[in-house]
């Protein structure tokens, strides 16, 4: 090859064209998994909510609790009051009470909750079973009654769901009334405690007064002094007069 001739071009090797993809078993399994895991559940839920599920209505009620604190004048009872203020507030107690079995039983006695929540005939998913026990009713209650508690301002908001708007309203009103009765009961207990503490303080003050009067009578009998303050003032005046006379005698001397 002479220096003037161009070098030969190298030919690139081209890979063969890929064959078309074939539908294999794993592709079929992925497709079936998608149908069973996504499409069918979504379709079933959509059909149930539109065809079988009964309409639900919500009633909302909100309230807060305010309590007047009563202190004690004696140290021992004052310390008891300080200890009592460190416990749970009435709002915290009420928040737990609304979700408790006691509240469910009280409202059930008023309104018959089983007749309210077993109304839908073709909605077994959201309706309460007719043969439900008290424990089942409490669990269902916590599903249908939503409680929102704001700890900063003590506001409690309750949202009650039912299959009839009148039933939802009646249940919300029953919850409010039972909550008010419970709070008033706690307030009555607090008033009774405060009254009992005040009576104990009064009895203790009367006993101290009796002891002071007895000691004063004994002092007067022993010293023949009716009013120690007046006698002391007289003695101080006499002492001051004698001190002035003594000072004048010393000056004259």
mmCIF file of N, CA, C and O in Angstrom, residues 69-86 197-198 201:
data_model
loop_
_atom_site.group_PDB
_atom_site.id
_atom_site.type_symbol
_atom_site.label_atom_id
_atom_site.label_comp_id
_atom_site.label_asym_id
_atom_site.label_seq_id
_atom_site.Cartn_x
_atom_site.Cartn_y
_atom_site.Cartn_z
ATOM 1 N N UNK A 69 -63.089 26.478 90.387
ATOM 2 C CA UNK A 69 -62.237 25.859 91.385
ATOM 3 C C UNK A 69 -62.524 26.460 92.754
ATOM 4 O O UNK A 69 -62.639 27.673 92.902
ATOM 5 N N UNK A 70 -62.644 25.593 93.777
ATOM 6 C CA UNK A 70 -62.883 26.020 95.153
ATOM 7 C C UNK A 70 -61.692 25.601 95.987
ATOM 8 O O UNK A 70 -61.387 24.412 96.103
ATOM 9 N N UNK A 71 -60.994 26.602 96.585
ATOM 10 C CA UNK A 71 -59.834 26.311 97.412
ATOM 11 C C UNK A 71 -60.203 26.203 98.872
ATOM 12 O O UNK A 71 -61.328 26.449 99.287
ATOM 13 N N UNK A 72 -59.229 25.849 99.684
ATOM 14 C CA UNK A 72 -59.427 25.707 101.115
ATOM 15 C C UNK A 72 -58.480 26.637 101.838
ATOM 16 O O UNK A 72 -57.366 26.886 101.393
ATOM 17 N N UNK A 73 -58.936 27.172 103.011
ATOM 18 C CA UNK A 73 -58.120 28.126 103.749
ATOM 19 C C UNK A 73 -57.050 27.446 104.585
ATOM 20 O O UNK A 73 -56.008 28.031 104.864
ATOM 21 N N UNK A 74 -57.291 26.216 105.009
ATOM 22 C CA UNK A 74 -56.298 25.520 105.809
ATOM 23 C C UNK A 74 -55.225 24.916 104.914
ATOM 24 O O UNK A 74 -55.482 24.535 103.773
ATOM 25 N N UNK A 75 -54.030 24.810 105.456
ATOM 26 C CA UNK A 75 -52.918 24.305 104.655
ATOM 27 C C UNK A 75 -53.160 22.868 104.225
ATOM 28 O O UNK A 75 -52.882 22.490 103.091
ATOM 29 N N UNK A 76 -53.664 22.059 105.142
ATOM 30 C CA UNK A 76 -53.820 20.648 104.817
ATOM 31 C C UNK A 76 -54.851 20.462 103.712
ATOM 32 O O UNK A 76 -54.655 19.710 102.766
ATOM 33 N N UNK A 77 -55.978 21.215 103.812
ATOM 34 C CA UNK A 77 -56.987 21.091 102.772
ATOM 35 C C UNK A 77 -56.559 21.806 101.501
ATOM 36 O O UNK A 77 -56.958 21.431 100.405
ATOM 37 N N UNK A 78 -55.761 22.876 101.627
ATOM 38 C CA UNK A 78 -55.233 23.530 100.434
ATOM 39 C C UNK A 78 -54.339 22.610 99.633
ATOM 40 O O UNK A 78 -54.357 22.585 98.409
ATOM 41 N N UNK A 79 -53.538 21.804 100.340
ATOM 42 C CA UNK A 79 -52.681 20.855 99.635
ATOM 43 C C UNK A 79 -53.503 19.790 98.940
ATOM 44 O O UNK A 79 -53.169 19.331 97.850
ATOM 45 N N UNK A 80 -54.631 19.404 99.572
ATOM 46 C CA UNK A 80 -55.502 18.431 98.919
ATOM 47 C C UNK A 80 -56.088 19.008 97.644
ATOM 48 O O UNK A 80 -56.178 18.333 96.617
ATOM 49 N N UNK A 81 -56.477 20.290 97.681
ATOM 50 C CA UNK A 81 -57.018 20.925 96.474
ATOM 51 C C UNK A 81 -55.975 20.991 95.371
ATOM 52 O O UNK A 81 -56.271 20.791 94.200
ATOM 53 N N UNK A 82 -54.721 21.269 95.742
ATOM 54 C CA UNK A 82 -53.665 21.321 94.737
ATOM 55 C C UNK A 82 -53.441 19.953 94.125
ATOM 56 O O UNK A 82 -53.196 19.821 92.926
ATOM 57 N N UNK A 83 -53.538 18.909 94.926
ATOM 58 C CA UNK A 83 -53.388 17.576 94.377
ATOM 59 C C UNK A 83 -54.534 17.232 93.445
ATOM 60 O O UNK A 83 -54.347 16.587 92.420
ATOM 61 N N UNK A 84 -55.756 17.666 93.783
ATOM 62 C CA UNK A 84 -56.905 17.343 92.949
ATOM 63 C C UNK A 84 -56.846 18.049 91.601
ATOM 64 O O UNK A 84 -57.287 17.519 90.603
ATOM 65 N N UNK A 85 -56.287 19.269 91.543
ATOM 66 C CA UNK A 85 -56.197 19.971 90.265
ATOM 67 C C UNK A 85 -55.178 19.336 89.342
ATOM 68 O O UNK A 85 -55.217 19.554 88.141
ATOM 69 N N UNK A 86 -54.260 18.518 89.860
ATOM 70 C CA UNK A 86 -53.279 17.875 89.003
ATOM 71 C C UNK A 86 -53.788 16.625 88.338
ATOM 72 O O UNK A 86 -53.110 16.048 87.509
ATOM 73 N N UNK A 197 -65.205 19.978 103.455
ATOM 74 C CA UNK A 197 -63.952 20.603 103.886
ATOM 75 C C UNK A 197 -64.233 21.882 104.684
ATOM 76 O O UNK A 197 -63.588 22.133 105.716
ATOM 77 N N UNK A 198 -65.208 22.690 104.220
ATOM 78 C CA UNK A 198 -65.540 23.924 104.938
ATOM 79 C C UNK A 198 -66.105 23.614 106.320
ATOM 80 O O UNK A 198 -65.802 24.316 107.299
ATOM 81 N N UNK A 201 -63.263 22.722 108.531
ATOM 82 C CA UNK A 201 -62.548 23.944 108.926
ATOM 83 C C UNK A 201 -63.317 24.699 110.008
ATOM 84 O O UNK A 201 -62.721 25.214 110.960
#
